PDB file of N, CA, C and O and ligand atoms in Angstrom:
ATOM      1  N   UNK A   1      10.289  -3.064  14.061  1.00 79.00           N
ATOM      2  CA  UNK A   1       9.371  -1.834  13.493  1.00 79.00           C
ATOM      3  C   UNK A   1      10.235  -1.048  12.504  1.00 79.00           C
ATOM      4  O   UNK A   1      11.397  -0.908  12.655  1.00 79.00           O
ATOM      5  N   UNK A   2       9.305  -0.592  11.568  1.00 82.00           N
ATOM      6  CA  UNK A   2      10.010   0.458  10.537  1.00 82.00           C
ATOM      7  C   UNK A   2       9.545   1.826  10.918  1.00 82.00           C
ATOM      8  O   UNK A   2       8.505   1.989  11.359  1.00 82.00           O
ATOM      9  N   UNK A   3      10.396   2.905  10.537  1.00 89.00           N
ATOM     10  CA  UNK A   3       9.858   4.094  10.530  1.00 89.00           C
ATOM     11  C   UNK A   3      10.522   4.832   9.432  1.00 89.00           C
ATOM     12  O   UNK A   3      11.423   4.496   8.725  1.00 89.00           O
ATOM     13  N   UNK A   4       9.893   6.013   9.094  1.00 89.00           N
ATOM     14  CA  UNK A   4      10.359   6.877   8.042  1.00 89.00           C
ATOM     15  C   UNK A   4      10.983   8.063   8.665  1.00 89.00           C
ATOM     16  O   UNK A   4      10.435   8.504   9.844  1.00 89.00           O
ATOM     17  N   UNK A   5      11.969   8.633   8.258  1.00 93.00           N
ATOM     18  CA  UNK A   5      12.529   9.842   8.669  1.00 93.00           C
ATOM     19  C   UNK A   5      12.312  11.036   7.712  1.00 93.00           C
ATOM     20  O   UNK A   5      12.648  10.868   6.366  1.00 93.00           O
ATOM     21  N   UNK A   6      11.839  12.116   8.243  1.00 91.00           N
ATOM     22  CA  UNK A   6      11.794  13.362   7.329  1.00 91.00           C
ATOM     23  C   UNK A   6      12.462  14.364   7.991  1.00 91.00           C
ATOM     24  O   UNK A   6      12.162  14.984   9.209  1.00 91.00           O
ATOM     25  N   UNK A   7      13.629  14.832   7.577  1.00 95.00           N
ATOM     26  CA  UNK A   7      14.557  15.575   8.285  1.00 95.00           C
ATOM     27  C   UNK A   7      15.116  14.886   9.593  1.00 95.00           C
ATOM     28  O   UNK A   7      15.338  13.759   9.486  1.00 95.00           O
ATOM     29  N   UNK A   8      14.701  15.499  10.788  1.00 94.00           N
ATOM     30  CA  UNK A   8      14.924  14.859  12.070  1.00 94.00           C
ATOM     31  C   UNK A   8      13.821  14.080  12.656  1.00 94.00           C
ATOM     32  O   UNK A   8      13.887  13.540  13.737  1.00 94.00           O
ATOM     33  N   UNK A   9      12.677  14.369  11.958  1.00 95.00           N
ATOM     34  CA  UNK A   9      11.453  13.693  12.439  1.00 95.00           C
ATOM     35  C   UNK A   9      11.285  12.302  12.075  1.00 95.00           C
ATOM     36  O   UNK A   9      11.447  11.969  10.897  1.00 95.00           O
ATOM     37  N   UNK A  10      10.898  11.492  13.031  1.00 93.00           N
ATOM     38  CA  UNK A  10      10.548   9.985  12.772  1.00 93.00           C
ATOM     39  C   UNK A  10       8.990   9.840  12.736  1.00 93.00           C
ATOM     40  O   UNK A  10       8.373  10.410  13.582  1.00 93.00           O
ATOM     41  N   UNK A  11       8.662   9.079  11.919  1.00 90.00           N
ATOM     42  CA  UNK A  11       7.308   8.614  11.748  1.00 90.00           C
ATOM     43  C   UNK A  11       7.162   7.258  11.725  1.00 90.00           C
ATOM     44  O   UNK A  11       7.780   6.728  10.862  1.00 90.00           O
ATOM     45  N   UNK A  12       6.633   6.665  12.755  1.00 90.00           N
ATOM     46  CA  UNK A  12       6.406   5.265  12.688  1.00 90.00           C
ATOM     47  C   UNK A  12       5.572   4.753  11.607  1.00 90.00           C
ATOM     48  O   UNK A  12       4.627   5.406  11.256  1.00 90.00           O
ATOM     49  N   UNK A  13       6.004   3.682  11.020  1.00 84.00           N
ATOM     50  CA  UNK A  13       5.097   2.957  10.032  1.00 84.00           C
ATOM     51  C   UNK A  13       4.059   1.999  10.694  1.00 84.00           C
ATOM     52  O   UNK A  13       4.545   1.249  11.250  1.00 84.00           O
ATOM     53  N   UNK A  14       2.841   2.391  10.480  1.00 81.00           N
ATOM     54  CA  UNK A  14       1.863   1.446  11.186  1.00 81.00           C
ATOM     55  C   UNK A  14       0.932   0.999  10.128  1.00 81.00           C
ATOM     56  O   UNK A  14       0.924   1.475   9.008  1.00 81.00           O
ATOM     57  N   UNK A  15       0.092  -0.122  10.495  1.00 75.00           N
ATOM     58  CA  UNK A  15      -0.505  -0.542   9.447  1.00 75.00           C
ATOM     59  C   UNK A  15      -1.834   0.298   8.876  1.00 75.00           C
ATOM     60  O   UNK A  15      -2.199   0.255   7.956  1.00 75.00           O
ATOM     61  N   UNK A  16      -1.958   1.336   9.660  1.00 80.00           N
ATOM     62  CA  UNK A  16      -3.117   2.294   9.315  1.00 80.00           C
ATOM     63  C   UNK A  16      -2.402   3.541   8.862  1.00 80.00           C
ATOM     64  O   UNK A  16      -3.329   4.407   8.706  1.00 80.00           O
ATOM     65  N   UNK A  17      -1.360   3.782   8.608  1.00 86.00           N
ATOM     66  CA  UNK A  17      -0.814   4.992   8.075  1.00 86.00           C
ATOM     67  C   UNK A  17       0.122   4.919   6.827  1.00 86.00           C
ATOM     68  O   UNK A  17       0.728   5.786   6.558  1.00 86.00           O
ATOM     69  N   UNK A  18      -0.154   3.733   6.210  1.00 88.00           N
ATOM     70  CA  UNK A  18       0.579   3.606   4.928  1.00 88.00           C
ATOM     71  C   UNK A  18      -0.330   3.735   3.795  1.00 88.00           C
ATOM     72  O   UNK A  18      -1.369   2.906   3.736  1.00 88.00           O
ATOM     73  N   UNK A  19      -0.165   4.614   2.968  1.00 91.00           N
ATOM     74  CA  UNK A  19      -0.956   4.868   1.868  1.00 91.00           C
ATOM     75  C   UNK A  19      -0.362   4.758   0.442  1.00 91.00           C
ATOM     76  O   UNK A  19       0.879   5.037   0.388  1.00 91.00           O
ATOM     77  N   UNK A  20      -1.256   4.455  -0.577  1.00 92.00           N
ATOM     78  CA  UNK A  20      -0.661   4.467  -1.931  1.00 92.00           C
ATOM     79  C   UNK A  20      -1.811   4.913  -2.738  1.00 92.00           C
ATOM     80  O   UNK A  20      -2.716   5.107  -2.356  1.00 92.00           O
ATOM     81  N   UNK A  21      -1.475   5.083  -4.081  1.00 94.00           N
ATOM     82  CA  UNK A  21      -2.343   5.346  -4.982  1.00 94.00           C
ATOM     83  C   UNK A  21      -2.669   4.289  -5.953  1.00 94.00           C
ATOM     84  O   UNK A  21      -1.854   3.499  -6.458  1.00 94.00           O
ATOM     85  N   UNK A  22      -4.024   4.090  -6.323  1.00 95.00           N
ATOM     86  CA  UNK A  22      -4.425   2.885  -7.024  1.00 95.00           C
ATOM     87  C   UNK A  22      -4.009   3.333  -8.403  1.00 95.00           C
ATOM     88  O   UNK A  22      -4.123   4.372  -8.910  1.00 95.00           O
ATOM     89  N   UNK A  23      -3.259   2.349  -9.253  1.00 94.00           N
ATOM     90  CA  UNK A  23      -2.730   2.757 -10.529  1.00 94.00           C
ATOM     91  C   UNK A  23      -3.730   2.766 -11.658  1.00 94.00           C
ATOM     92  O   UNK A  23      -3.532   3.227 -12.727  1.00 94.00           O
ATOM     93  N   UNK A  24      -5.092   2.315 -11.370  1.00 95.00           N
ATOM     94  CA  UNK A  24      -6.071   2.325 -12.238  1.00 95.00           C
ATOM     95  C   UNK A  24      -6.883   3.673 -12.182  1.00 95.00           C
ATOM     96  O   UNK A  24      -6.940   4.393 -13.107  1.00 95.00           O
ATOM     97  N   UNK A  25      -7.432   3.833 -10.910  1.00 97.00           N
ATOM     98  CA  UNK A  25      -8.190   4.959 -10.672  1.00 97.00           C
ATOM     99  C   UNK A  25      -7.592   6.109 -10.032  1.00 97.00           C
ATOM    100  O   UNK A  25      -8.111   7.242 -10.052  1.00 97.00           O
ATOM    101  N   UNK A  26      -6.494   6.045  -9.623  1.00 97.00           N
ATOM    102  CA  UNK A  26      -5.758   7.103  -8.977  1.00 97.00           C
ATOM    103  C   UNK A  26      -6.131   7.520  -7.607  1.00 97.00           C
ATOM    104  O   UNK A  26      -5.647   8.470  -6.933  1.00 97.00           O
ATOM    105  N   UNK A  27      -7.011   6.682  -6.966  1.00 96.00           N
ATOM    106  CA  UNK A  27      -7.533   7.008  -5.711  1.00 96.00           C
ATOM    107  C   UNK A  27      -6.557   6.730  -4.604  1.00 96.00           C
ATOM    108  O   UNK A  27      -5.943   5.589  -4.629  1.00 96.00           O
ATOM    109  N   UNK A  28      -6.483   7.460  -3.584  1.00 96.00           N
ATOM    110  CA  UNK A  28      -5.488   7.248  -2.363  1.00 96.00           C
ATOM    111  C   UNK A  28      -6.228   6.182  -1.515  1.00 96.00           C
ATOM    112  O   UNK A  28      -7.420   6.323  -1.231  1.00 96.00           O
ATOM    113  N   UNK A  29      -5.485   5.110  -1.152  1.00 94.00           N
ATOM    114  CA  UNK A  29      -6.135   4.239  -0.177  1.00 94.00           C
ATOM    115  C   UNK A  29      -4.911   3.508   0.661  1.00 94.00           C
ATOM    116  O   UNK A  29      -3.798   3.586   0.359  1.00 94.00           O
ATOM    117  N   UNK A  30      -5.376   3.008   1.695  1.00 91.00           N
ATOM    118  CA  UNK A  30      -4.520   2.645   2.814  1.00 91.00           C
ATOM    119  C   UNK A  30      -4.146   1.124   2.250  1.00 91.00           C
ATOM    120  O   UNK A  30      -4.815   0.430   1.655  1.00 91.00           O
ATOM    121  N   UNK A  31      -2.805   0.706   2.479  1.00 89.00           N
ATOM    122  CA  UNK A  31      -2.372  -0.614   2.198  1.00 89.00           C
ATOM    123  C   UNK A  31      -1.860  -1.337   3.361  1.00 89.00           C
ATOM    124  O   UNK A  31      -1.469  -0.732   4.235  1.00 89.00           O
ATOM    125  N   UNK A  32      -2.010  -2.611   3.326  1.00 84.00           N
ATOM    126  CA  UNK A  32      -1.411  -3.425   4.435  1.00 84.00           C
ATOM    127  C   UNK A  32      -0.055  -3.929   4.027  1.00 84.00           C
ATOM    128  O   UNK A  32       0.070  -4.842   3.085  1.00 84.00           O
ATOM    129  N   UNK A  33       0.884  -3.345   4.623  1.00 81.00           N
ATOM    130  CA  UNK A  33       2.376  -3.496   4.218  1.00 81.00           C
ATOM    131  C   UNK A  33       2.668  -5.031   4.379  1.00 81.00           C
ATOM    132  O   UNK A  33       3.356  -5.674   3.910  1.00 81.00           O
ATOM    133  N   UNK A  34       2.162  -5.463   5.486  1.00 81.00           N
ATOM    134  CA  UNK A  34       2.334  -6.946   5.908  1.00 81.00           C
ATOM    135  C   UNK A  34       1.921  -7.807   4.742  1.00 81.00           C
ATOM    136  O   UNK A  34       2.691  -8.774   4.494  1.00 81.00           O
ATOM    137  N   UNK A  35       0.909  -7.572   4.299  1.00 83.00           N
ATOM    138  CA  UNK A  35       0.365  -8.379   3.150  1.00 83.00           C
ATOM    139  C   UNK A  35       1.287  -8.315   1.840  1.00 83.00           C
ATOM    140  O   UNK A  35       1.555  -9.315   1.392  1.00 83.00           O
ATOM    141  N   UNK A  36       1.883  -7.050   1.551  1.00 81.00           N
ATOM    142  CA  UNK A  36       2.729  -6.973   0.546  1.00 81.00           C
ATOM    143  C   UNK A  36       4.115  -7.583   0.909  1.00 81.00           C
ATOM    144  O   UNK A  36       4.587  -8.366  -0.059  1.00 81.00           O
ATOM    145  N   UNK A  37       4.573  -7.617   2.125  1.00 81.00           N
ATOM    146  CA  UNK A  37       5.876  -8.114   2.383  1.00 81.00           C
ATOM    147  C   UNK A  37       5.719  -9.768   2.458  1.00 81.00           C
ATOM    148  O   UNK A  37       6.691 -10.404   2.067  1.00 81.00           O
ATOM    149  N   UNK A  38       4.449 -10.108   2.725  1.00 85.00           N
ATOM    150  CA  UNK A  38       4.333 -11.614   2.748  1.00 85.00           C
ATOM    151  C   UNK A  38       4.588 -12.267   1.474  1.00 85.00           C
ATOM    152  O   UNK A  38       5.031 -13.427   1.233  1.00 85.00           O
ATOM    153  N   UNK A  39       4.461 -11.554   0.361  1.00 76.00           N
ATOM    154  CA  UNK A  39       4.663 -11.993  -1.004  1.00 76.00           C
ATOM    155  C   UNK A  39       5.987 -12.344  -1.265  1.00 76.00           C
ATOM    156  O   UNK A  39       6.323 -13.237  -2.122  1.00 76.00           O
ATOM    157  N   UNK A  40       6.972 -11.777  -0.474  1.00 78.00           N
ATOM    158  CA  UNK A  40       8.435 -12.250  -0.529  1.00 78.00           C
ATOM    159  C   UNK A  40       9.243 -11.421  -1.485  1.00 78.00           C
ATOM    160  O   UNK A  40      10.312 -11.063  -1.078  1.00 78.00           O
ATOM    161  N   UNK A  41       8.728 -10.972  -2.601  1.00 77.00           N
ATOM    162  CA  UNK A  41       9.593 -10.128  -3.424  1.00 77.00           C
ATOM    163  C   UNK A  41       9.177  -8.779  -3.560  1.00 77.00           C
ATOM    164  O   UNK A  41       9.006  -8.205  -4.702  1.00 77.00           O
ATOM    165  N   UNK A  42       8.602  -8.252  -2.388  1.00 74.00           N
ATOM    166  CA  UNK A  42       8.168  -6.836  -2.429  1.00 74.00           C
ATOM    167  C   UNK A  42       9.190  -5.762  -2.889  1.00 74.00           C
ATOM    168  O   UNK A  42      10.406  -5.827  -2.410  1.00 74.00           O
ATOM    169  N   UNK A  43       8.703  -4.891  -3.658  1.00 81.00           N
ATOM    170  CA  UNK A  43       9.686  -3.771  -4.205  1.00 81.00           C
ATOM    171  C   UNK A  43       8.771  -2.439  -3.629  1.00 81.00           C
ATOM    172  O   UNK A  43       7.794  -2.245  -4.217  1.00 81.00           O
ATOM    173  N   UNK A  44       9.191  -1.861  -2.627  1.00 79.00           N
ATOM    174  CA  UNK A  44       8.366  -0.821  -2.041  1.00 79.00           C
ATOM    175  C   UNK A  44       8.152   0.314  -2.916  1.00 79.00           C
ATOM    176  O   UNK A  44       7.261   1.011  -2.799  1.00 79.00           O
ATOM    177  N   UNK A  45       9.115   0.482  -3.890  1.00 83.00           N
ATOM    178  CA  UNK A  45       9.044   1.609  -4.718  1.00 83.00           C
ATOM    179  C   UNK A  45       8.096   1.209  -6.007  1.00 83.00           C
ATOM    180  O   UNK A  45       7.291   1.985  -6.409  1.00 83.00           O
ATOM    181  N   UNK A  46       8.357   0.094  -6.451  1.00 86.00           N
ATOM    182  CA  UNK A  46       7.757  -0.328  -7.725  1.00 86.00           C
ATOM    183  C   UNK A  46       6.368  -1.115  -7.623  1.00 86.00           C
ATOM    184  O   UNK A  46       5.808  -1.333  -8.643  1.00 86.00           O
ATOM    185  N   UNK A  47       6.070  -1.438  -6.320  1.00 85.00           N
ATOM    186  CA  UNK A  47       4.892  -2.120  -6.194  1.00 85.00           C
ATOM    187  C   UNK A  47       3.576  -1.147  -6.239  1.00 85.00           C
ATOM    188  O   UNK A  47       3.587  -0.201  -5.723  1.00 85.00           O
ATOM    189  N   UNK A  48       2.674  -1.600  -7.078  1.00 88.00           N
ATOM    190  CA  UNK A  48       1.411  -0.858  -7.088  1.00 88.00           C
ATOM    191  C   UNK A  48       0.283  -1.665  -6.531  1.00 88.00           C
ATOM    192  O   UNK A  48       0.428  -2.904  -6.791  1.00 88.00           O
ATOM    193  N   UNK A  49      -0.600  -1.061  -5.738  1.00 90.00           N
ATOM    194  CA  UNK A  49      -1.498  -1.830  -5.113  1.00 90.00           C
ATOM    195  C   UNK A  49      -3.066  -1.256  -5.629  1.00 90.00           C
ATOM    196  O   UNK A  49      -3.231  -0.098  -5.490  1.00 90.00           O
ATOM    197  N   UNK A  50      -3.824  -2.138  -6.138  1.00 91.00           N
ATOM    198  CA  UNK A  50      -5.136  -1.585  -6.548  1.00 91.00           C
ATOM    199  C   UNK A  50      -6.077  -1.192  -5.360  1.00 91.00           C
ATOM    200  O   UNK A  50      -5.892  -2.005  -4.266  1.00 91.00           O
ATOM    201  N   UNK A  51      -6.814  -0.351  -5.523  1.00 94.00           N
ATOM    202  CA  UNK A  51      -7.827  -0.071  -4.382  1.00 94.00           C
ATOM    203  C   UNK A  51      -8.738  -1.256  -4.464  1.00 94.00           C
ATOM    204  O   UNK A  51      -8.790  -2.043  -5.245  1.00 94.00           O
ATOM    205  N   UNK A  52      -9.616  -1.465  -3.351  1.00 93.00           N
ATOM    206  CA  UNK A  52     -10.479  -2.472  -3.293  1.00 93.00           C
ATOM    207  C   UNK A  52     -11.357  -2.654  -4.279  1.00 93.00           C
ATOM    208  O   UNK A  52     -11.555  -3.715  -4.870  1.00 93.00           O
ATOM    209  N   UNK A  53     -11.882  -1.617  -4.823  1.00 95.00           N
ATOM    210  CA  UNK A  53     -12.896  -1.685  -6.072  1.00 95.00           C
ATOM    211  C   UNK A  53     -12.153  -2.242  -7.290  1.00 95.00           C
ATOM    212  O   UNK A  53     -12.783  -2.991  -7.770  1.00 95.00           O
ATOM    213  N   UNK A  54     -10.959  -1.587  -7.640  1.00 95.00           N
ATOM    214  CA  UNK A  54     -10.305  -2.080  -8.824  1.00 95.00           C
ATOM    215  C   UNK A  54      -9.781  -3.417  -8.596  1.00 95.00           C
ATOM    216  O   UNK A  54      -9.783  -4.157  -9.646  1.00 95.00           O
ATOM    217  N   UNK A  55      -9.438  -3.884  -7.475  1.00 92.00           N
ATOM    218  CA  UNK A  55      -8.991  -5.231  -7.386  1.00 92.00           C
ATOM    219  C   UNK A  55     -10.283  -6.197  -7.463  1.00 92.00           C
ATOM    220  O   UNK A  55      -9.921  -7.184  -8.119  1.00 92.00           O
ATOM    221  N   UNK A  56     -11.260  -5.750  -6.954  1.00 94.00           N
ATOM    222  CA  UNK A  56     -12.579  -6.515  -7.256  1.00 94.00           C
ATOM    223  C   UNK A  56     -12.889  -6.711  -8.748  1.00 94.00           C
ATOM    224  O   UNK A  56     -13.160  -7.912  -9.174  1.00 94.00           O
ATOM    225  N   UNK A  57     -12.781  -5.546  -9.437  1.00 93.00           N
ATOM    226  CA  UNK A  57     -13.108  -5.545 -10.849  1.00 93.00           C
ATOM    227  C   UNK A  57     -12.049  -6.412 -11.622  1.00 93.00           C
ATOM    228  O   UNK A  57     -12.408  -7.189 -12.567  1.00 93.00           O
ATOM    229  N   UNK A  58     -10.651  -6.316 -11.269  1.00 88.00           N
ATOM    230  CA  UNK A  58      -9.817  -7.025 -11.748  1.00 88.00           C
ATOM    231  C   UNK A  58      -9.994  -8.539 -11.548  1.00 88.00           C
ATOM    232  O   UNK A  58      -9.863  -9.427 -12.583  1.00 88.00           O
ATOM    233  N   UNK A  59     -10.230  -8.931 -10.442  1.00 88.00           N
ATOM    234  CA  UNK A  59     -10.607 -10.377 -10.163  1.00 88.00           C
ATOM    235  C   UNK A  59     -11.758 -10.866 -11.030  1.00 88.00           C
ATOM    236  O   UNK A  59     -11.758 -11.981 -11.446  1.00 88.00           O
ATOM    237  N   UNK A  60     -12.881 -10.046 -11.049  1.00 91.00           N
ATOM    238  CA  UNK A  60     -14.038 -10.438 -11.918  1.00 91.00           C
ATOM    239  C   UNK A  60     -13.667 -10.610 -13.377  1.00 91.00           C
ATOM    240  O   UNK A  60     -13.996 -11.511 -13.891  1.00 91.00           O
ATOM    241  N   UNK A  61     -12.595  -9.636 -13.862  1.00 89.00           N
ATOM    242  CA  UNK A  61     -12.473  -9.840 -15.248  1.00 89.00           C
ATOM    243  C   UNK A  61     -11.536 -11.064 -15.506  1.00 89.00           C
ATOM    244  O   UNK A  61     -11.501 -11.451 -16.640  1.00 89.00           O
ATOM    245  N   UNK A  62     -10.736 -11.457 -14.381  1.00 84.00           N
ATOM    246  CA  UNK A  62      -9.859 -12.665 -14.697  1.00 84.00           C
ATOM    247  C   UNK A  62     -10.861 -13.870 -14.771  1.00 84.00           C
ATOM    248  O   UNK A  62     -10.419 -14.862 -15.291  1.00 84.00           O
ATOM    249  N   UNK A  63     -12.016 -13.826 -14.159  1.00 79.00           N
ATOM    250  CA  UNK A  63     -12.880 -14.969 -14.123  1.00 79.00           C
ATOM    251  C   UNK A  63     -13.633 -15.226 -15.422  1.00 79.00           C
ATOM    252  O   UNK A  63     -14.419 -16.128 -15.701  1.00 79.00           O
ATOM    253  N   UNK A  64     -13.526 -14.222 -16.377  1.00 71.00           N
ATOM    254  CA  UNK A  64     -14.300 -14.217 -17.540  1.00 71.00           C
ATOM    255  C   UNK A  64     -13.849 -15.252 -18.610  1.00 71.00           C
ATOM    256  O   UNK A  64     -12.719 -15.496 -18.529  1.00 71.00           O
TER     257      UNK A  64
HETATM  258 ZN1   ZN B   1      -8.822   1.893  -8.134  1.00 74.23          ZN
END
């Protein structure tokens, strides 16, 4: 298990309390850290995760 510390307070990282901002639309959305770590070369600071809508749009434009 991972947790973050803010001062002396610990906060468990759970699958439902990890958020990021979409690099395209800037919307805050929950991310599945397990999915990111599965990729193998995860960079927790540098990784950006598209929100569901933008990743759909991205997939659609890849298929053009
Ligand atoms: Zn987005």
